[in-house]
Coordinates of C-alpha atoms in Angstrom, one line a residue:
M562 CA 51.9 -110.8 133.2
F563 CA 48.4 -112.3 132.8
F564 CA 48.7 -114.1 136.3
F565 CA 49.9 -110.9 137.9
I566 CA 47.0 -109.0 136.5
I567 CA 44.5 -111.7 137.8
M568 CA 46.3 -111.7 141.3
V569 CA 46.1 -108.0 141.5
E570 CA 42.3 -108.1 140.5
V571 CA 41.5 -110.7 142.9
T572 CA 43.4 -108.8 145.8
M573 CA 41.6 -105.7 144.9
K574 CA 38.2 -107.3 145.1
K575 CA 39.0 -108.8 148.5
I576 CA 40.2 -105.5 149.8
C577 CA 37.0 -103.8 148.7
D578 CA 35.0 -106.5 150.5
V579 CA 36.9 -105.7 153.6
L580 CA 36.3 -101.9 153.2
K581 CA 32.6 -102.4 152.8
E582 CA 32.1 -104.2 156.1
K583 CA 29.3 -102.5 158.3
N584 CA 31.3 -101.8 161.4
I585 CA 34.4 -100.5 159.5
I586 CA 32.5 -97.0 159.5
C587 CA 34.1 -96.4 162.9
G588 CA 37.6 -96.6 161.2
Y589 CA 36.4 -94.1 158.6
L590 CA 35.0 -91.7 161.2
Y591 CA 38.3 -91.8 163.3
F592 CA 40.5 -91.5 160.1
Y593 CA 38.9 -88.0 159.9
I594 CA 39.3 -87.3 163.6
H595 CA 42.9 -88.5 163.6
F596 CA 43.7 -86.5 160.6
V597 CA 42.4 -83.2 162.2
V598 CA 44.1 -83.9 165.5
E599 CA 47.4 -84.3 163.7
V600 CA 46.8 -81.2 161.5
V601 CA 46.3 -79.1 164.7
C602 CA 49.2 -80.7 166.5
F603 CA 51.8 -80.4 163.7
Y604 CA 50.6 -76.8 162.7
F605 CA 51.4 -75.9 166.3
L606 CA 54.6 -77.8 166.5
T607 CA 56.0 -76.3 163.1
K608 CA 55.2 -72.8 164.1
V609 CA 56.7 -73.1 167.6
S610 CA 59.7 -75.1 166.6
N611 CA 60.8 -72.2 164.3
S612 CA 61.7 -70.4 167.6
P613 CA 65.3 -70.8 168.8
I614 CA 64.1 -70.8 172.6
V615 CA 61.9 -73.9 172.2
W616 CA 64.2 -76.5 170.4
L617 CA 63.0 -79.1 172.9
V618 CA 59.3 -78.8 171.9
P619 CA 59.2 -81.7 169.6
F620 CA 60.8 -84.0 172.2
L621 CA 58.3 -82.8 175.0
Y622 CA 55.5 -83.4 172.5
D623 CA 56.4 -86.9 172.0
A624 CA 56.7 -87.6 175.6
F625 CA 53.5 -86.0 176.7
A626 CA 51.4 -87.0 173.8
F627 CA 52.6 -90.6 173.8
V628 CA 53.5 -91.8 177.2
P629 CA 50.3 -90.9 179.1
Q630 CA 48.2 -92.9 176.6
S631 CA 48.9 -96.0 178.5
I632 CA 47.4 -94.5 181.7
I633 CA 44.5 -92.8 179.9
G634 CA 43.9 -96.0 178.1
Y635 CA 43.8 -98.0 181.4
V636 CA 41.3 -95.5 182.8
S637 CA 39.1 -95.7 179.8
D638 CA 39.1 -99.5 180.1
K639 CA 38.0 -99.3 183.7
Y640 CA 35.5 -96.5 183.2
P641 CA 34.1 -96.8 179.8
K642 CA 31.5 -94.2 180.3
I643 CA 33.9 -91.4 180.4
N644 CA 34.1 -89.8 177.0
M645 CA 37.8 -89.6 176.3
G646 CA 37.1 -88.2 172.9
M647 CA 35.1 -85.1 174.0
I648 CA 37.8 -84.4 176.7
G649 CA 40.4 -84.5 174.0
I650 CA 38.4 -82.1 171.9
A651 CA 38.1 -79.7 174.6
L652 CA 41.9 -79.8 175.5
L653 CA 42.7 -79.2 171.9
F654 CA 40.4 -76.2 171.6
I655 CA 41.5 -74.6 174.8
G656 CA 45.2 -75.2 173.8
I657 CA 44.6 -73.5 170.4
I658 CA 42.6 -70.5 172.0
I659 CA 45.6 -69.9 174.6
F660 CA 48.2 -70.1 171.7
S661 CA 46.1 -67.8 169.5
F662 CA 44.8 -65.1 171.9
I663 CA 46.5 -65.2 175.3
N664 CA 50.1 -64.1 175.8
I665 CA 51.5 -66.7 178.1
S666 CA 54.2 -69.5 177.9
V667 CA 53.8 -71.6 174.7
F668 CA 54.4 -74.6 177.0
V669 CA 50.8 -74.2 178.5
S670 CA 49.4 -74.8 174.9
L671 CA 51.9 -77.5 174.3
F672 CA 50.7 -79.6 177.3
L673 CA 47.0 -79.0 176.5
I674 CA 47.5 -80.0 172.9
C675 CA 49.7 -83.0 174.0
F676 CA 46.9 -84.5 176.2
G677 CA 44.2 -83.5 173.7
N678 CA 45.9 -85.7 171.3
A679 CA 46.4 -88.6 173.8
F680 CA 42.8 -88.6 174.8
L681 CA 41.7 -88.6 171.2
H682 CA 43.9 -91.5 170.3
I683 CA 42.8 -93.6 173.2
S684 CA 39.0 -92.7 172.1
G685 CA 39.8 -93.9 168.6
A686 CA 41.6 -97.1 169.6
E687 CA 39.0 -98.1 172.1
T688 CA 36.1 -97.4 169.6
T689 CA 37.7 -99.1 166.5
L690 CA 38.9 -102.1 168.4
K691 CA 35.7 -102.8 170.2
N692 CA 33.6 -102.7 167.0
S693 CA 36.0 -104.6 164.8
D694 CA 34.9 -108.1 165.5
G695 CA 38.5 -109.0 166.0
K696 CA 39.7 -107.7 162.8
L697 CA 42.7 -105.1 162.2
S698 CA 41.5 -103.1 159.3
H699 CA 39.3 -100.8 161.5
S700 CA 42.0 -99.6 163.7
A701 CA 44.6 -99.5 160.8
I702 CA 42.3 -97.1 158.9
F703 CA 42.0 -95.0 162.0
V704 CA 45.7 -94.9 162.6
S705 CA 46.6 -94.3 158.9
G706 CA 44.8 -90.8 159.1
G707 CA 47.6 -89.4 161.3
S708 CA 50.2 -89.5 158.5
F709 CA 48.1 -87.5 156.2
G710 CA 47.4 -85.1 159.1
V711 CA 51.1 -84.7 160.0
I712 CA 52.1 -83.5 156.4
S713 CA 49.0 -81.3 156.1
G714 CA 49.6 -79.7 159.4
R715 CA 53.2 -78.9 158.4
L716 CA 52.4 -77.4 155.1
L717 CA 49.6 -75.3 156.6
A718 CA 52.0 -73.9 159.1
T719 CA 54.2 -72.7 156.2
T720 CA 51.4 -70.2 155.1
S721 CA 50.2 -67.0 156.7
I722 CA 47.0 -68.7 157.9
P723 CA 46.4 -67.7 161.5
S724 CA 46.2 -70.5 164.3
W725 CA 42.6 -69.5 165.3
I726 CA 41.4 -70.9 162.0
L727 CA 41.9 -74.4 163.4
L728 CA 39.1 -73.8 166.0
P729 CA 36.1 -74.5 163.7
F730 CA 37.9 -77.5 162.4
I731 CA 38.4 -78.9 166.0
L732 CA 34.6 -78.3 166.7
T733 CA 33.8 -80.5 163.6
L734 CA 35.2 -83.5 165.6
I735 CA 32.2 -83.3 168.0
P736 CA 29.7 -84.9 165.8
F737 CA 32.1 -87.4 164.5
V738 CA 33.1 -88.6 168.0
L739 CA 29.4 -88.7 169.1
Y740 CA 28.3 -90.8 166.1
A741 CA 31.2 -93.1 166.6
D742 CA 30.1 -93.7 170.2
T743 CA 26.7 -94.9 168.9
F744 CA 28.5 -98.0 167.5
I745 CA 29.8 -99.1 171.0
T746 CA 27.9 -102.0 172.6
K747 CA 28.1 -103.3 176.2
E748 CA 29.8 -106.5 175.0
S749 CA 33.3 -105.7 173.6
N750 CA 34.4 -107.6 170.6
C751 CA 38.0 -107.4 171.7
K752 CA 37.7 -111.0 173.1
K753 CA 37.7 -112.1 169.3
F754 CA 41.3 -111.1 169.0
D755 CA 43.1 -114.2 168.9
Y756 CA 46.3 -113.9 166.7
V757 CA 48.9 -115.2 169.0
K758 CA 50.1 -118.8 169.9
K759 CA 48.5 -119.9 173.3
S760 CA 51.7 -121.9 174.1
I761 CA 53.7 -118.9 174.6
N762 CA 53.7 -117.0 178.0
P763 CA 51.6 -113.8 177.7
A764 CA 54.3 -111.7 179.2
I765 CA 56.8 -112.8 176.6
I766 CA 54.5 -111.9 173.9
I767 CA 53.8 -108.4 175.2
L768 CA 57.7 -107.9 175.5
I769 CA 58.2 -108.9 172.0
A770 CA 55.4 -106.8 170.5
F771 CA 56.9 -103.8 172.7
F772 CA 60.2 -104.4 171.3
V773 CA 59.1 -104.5 167.7
V774 CA 57.2 -101.2 168.2
I775 CA 60.5 -99.6 169.6
I776 CA 62.5 -100.9 166.7
R777 CA 59.9 -99.5 164.2
G778 CA 59.9 -96.2 165.9
Y779 CA 63.8 -96.1 165.8
M780 CA 64.1 -97.3 162.3
G781 CA 61.4 -94.8 161.1
Y782 CA 63.8 -92.1 161.6
G783 CA 66.8 -93.8 160.1
I784 CA 65.4 -94.6 156.6
P785 CA 67.7 -93.2 154.2
T786 CA 65.8 -90.7 152.1
S787 CA 68.3 -88.3 150.6
W788 CA 65.9 -87.8 147.6
N789 CA 63.4 -86.2 149.9
K790 CA 64.1 -82.5 148.9
T791 CA 60.9 -80.9 147.5
V792 CA 57.5 -80.4 149.1
I793 CA 56.0 -82.8 146.7
Q794 CA 58.4 -85.5 147.6
H795 CA 57.8 -84.8 151.4
V796 CA 54.1 -85.1 150.9
L797 CA 54.5 -88.5 149.0
L798 CA 56.6 -89.9 151.9
F799 CA 53.8 -89.4 154.4
V800 CA 51.0 -90.5 151.9
F801 CA 52.9 -93.8 151.4
M802 CA 53.4 -94.1 155.0
G803 CA 49.7 -93.6 155.7
I804 CA 48.7 -96.1 152.9
G805 CA 51.1 -98.6 154.5
K806 CA 49.5 -98.3 158.0
A807 CA 46.2 -99.0 156.4
L808 CA 47.3 -101.8 154.3
G809 CA 48.7 -103.6 157.2
G810 CA 45.4 -104.2 158.7
I811 CA 43.5 -104.7 155.5
L812 CA 46.0 -107.3 154.1
S813 CA 46.1 -109.1 157.4
D814 CA 42.4 -109.5 157.3
T815 CA 42.6 -110.6 153.8
Y816 CA 45.5 -113.0 153.7
G817 CA 46.4 -113.5 157.3
I818 CA 48.3 -111.6 159.9
R819 CA 51.3 -113.9 160.0
K820 CA 52.0 -113.8 156.2
T821 CA 51.5 -110.0 156.2
A822 CA 53.8 -109.4 159.1
I823 CA 56.7 -111.6 157.8
L824 CA 56.5 -110.6 154.1
S825 CA 56.0 -106.8 154.7
T826 CA 58.9 -106.8 157.2
L827 CA 61.4 -108.6 154.8
L828 CA 60.2 -107.1 151.6
A829 CA 60.8 -103.6 153.1
I830 CA 64.5 -104.4 153.5
P831 CA 65.8 -104.0 150.0
F832 CA 63.6 -101.2 149.1
L833 CA 64.6 -99.1 152.2
C834 CA 68.3 -100.0 151.9
F835 CA 68.8 -99.2 148.2
G836 CA 66.2 -96.4 147.8
D837 CA 68.2 -93.6 149.2
T838 CA 68.5 -91.8 146.1
I839 CA 65.7 -93.4 144.1
M840 CA 62.3 -92.0 145.4
I841 CA 59.9 -94.9 143.9
I842 CA 61.9 -97.6 145.4
S843 CA 62.1 -96.0 148.8
L844 CA 58.4 -95.1 148.9
F845 CA 57.4 -98.9 148.4
G846 CA 59.9 -99.7 151.2
V847 CA 58.2 -97.1 153.5
M848 CA 54.8 -98.4 152.7
A849 CA 55.8 -102.1 153.5
F850 CA 57.7 -101.0 156.6
S851 CA 54.6 -99.1 157.9
M852 CA 52.3 -102.2 157.8
T853 CA 53.5 -103.5 161.2
M854 CA 51.7 -100.8 163.2
S855 CA 48.3 -102.5 163.2
I856 CA 49.9 -106.0 163.5
T857 CA 51.8 -105.2 166.8
L858 CA 48.5 -103.8 168.1
G859 CA 46.5 -106.9 167.1
I860 CA 49.2 -108.9 169.0
L861 CA 48.9 -106.9 172.2
V862 CA 45.0 -107.0 172.1
S863 CA 45.1 -110.7 171.6
V864 CA 46.7 -110.9 175.2
L865 CA 45.1 -107.8 176.7
K866 CA 41.5 -108.5 175.6
K867 CA 39.9 -106.7 178.5
T868 CA 42.2 -103.7 178.3
P869 CA 42.4 -102.5 174.7
G870 CA 43.1 -99.0 175.7
L871 CA 46.1 -100.1 177.7
A872 CA 47.3 -102.3 174.8
F873 CA 47.2 -99.3 172.5
G874 CA 49.0 -97.2 175.2
I875 CA 51.7 -99.8 175.3
T876 CA 52.5 -99.3 171.5
T877 CA 52.7 -95.5 172.0
I878 CA 55.3 -95.8 174.9
G879 CA 57.3 -98.1 172.6
L880 CA 57.1 -95.4 169.8
F881 CA 58.4 -92.8 172.2
L882 CA 61.3 -95.0 173.4
G883 CA 62.1 -95.6 169.8
T884 CA 62.2 -92.1 168.5
A885 CA 63.7 -90.5 171.7
P886 CA 67.2 -91.2 170.9
I887 CA 67.0 -89.3 167.5
F888 CA 66.8 -86.0 169.4
F889 CA 70.1 -86.4 171.0
V890 CA 72.1 -88.7 168.8
K891 CA 72.8 -88.5 165.0
T892 CA 73.1 -91.7 163.0
P893 CA 76.7 -92.0 161.6
N894 CA 75.9 -92.4 157.8
V895 CA 73.7 -94.1 155.1
L896 CA 75.7 -97.4 155.3
Y897 CA 75.1 -97.6 159.1
N898 CA 71.4 -97.0 158.6
S899 CA 71.1 -99.7 156.0
I900 CA 72.8 -102.3 158.1
M901 CA 70.7 -101.5 161.0
I902 CA 67.5 -101.6 159.0
A903 CA 68.4 -105.0 157.5
V904 CA 69.5 -106.6 160.8
L905 CA 66.6 -105.3 163.0
S906 CA 64.1 -106.1 160.2
I907 CA 65.2 -109.7 160.2
V908 CA 65.1 -109.9 163.9
C909 CA 61.6 -108.4 163.9
S910 CA 60.4 -110.7 161.4
C911 CA 61.7 -113.7 163.2
L912 CA 60.0 -112.5 166.4
L913 CA 56.7 -111.9 164.8
A914 CA 56.9 -115.4 163.1
Y915 CA 57.5 -116.9 166.5
V916 CA 54.4 -115.3 168.4
L917 CA 51.8 -115.3 165.5
K918 CA 49.5 -118.0 164.6
E919 CA 49.3 -119.5 161.1
K920 CA 45.7 -118.5 160.5
N921 CA 43.4 -115.7 161.1
N922 CA 40.9 -116.0 163.9
V923 CA 38.1 -114.5 161.8

């Protein structure tokens, strides 16, 4: 017990040291930006999805919010002077104005909000990656804000609060984006990402990272959570998911990306498979399972150092491909899901161990 207490204390101290780094402020800025973006998007989705004529909206949202990020990211890489964040804010703002005050097809707002989401995601990825000195914590903190925004947006949509109330919150993103831009220098720090083995063909590394992201997207919707029945339980699910996303980067910077990748992937298996009816067990599994998000991004940027926006866009395409089947095919039962989680997790763990270096580059 004494050893465990000492280990926890040392770990917390190391984590605090990581969170105090100067350039990590970009991660905090985009944590808020990402939070607000997802509040807006999932308020809209929840409101619209209640209508029987637009059952396809969630699928279209994933397609148009996720897939275009690779193209937007590539354009951002080639033309860094284009402010993708401000474009995203404008699209979100116009989308909510149309949804709130103009009586036209809901799909107009949907497409504007989707692309606003995509532009702001790329802005966050570019900014946090370029200012991270080759570390993962910055982008991990940015990405984690989305989980808190998703559940907040869904809960907000269950109230009688009108959609136009989101407009001033969207405007608060402007100073955050502009302030984050001041940290960007001419010399990108993405060249410091060096997490993969140089002996492996870069194309194979990209394919492996892409495959792991697809599997993570697919597994995310198959996790057995029959305990998830109340609002509080639903909130806790997303909170632990967000914490896991942040911890993936923080622990990688603290103890090494390879150790974090392998242990988090394998440790998640028993918690996910046997936590169907026990909330606390399942939540730890969800947290461990979520840690790979920043790790796969770190792998891709290690290969695509000159195009971090494209690297981030590849992960979002993988997420879409992983989640797309759940809109059309229902998984048979809990046993099937548990077997798939165990098998796919072991496969992913082996693949991550194969491509990742033993030691951190920083």
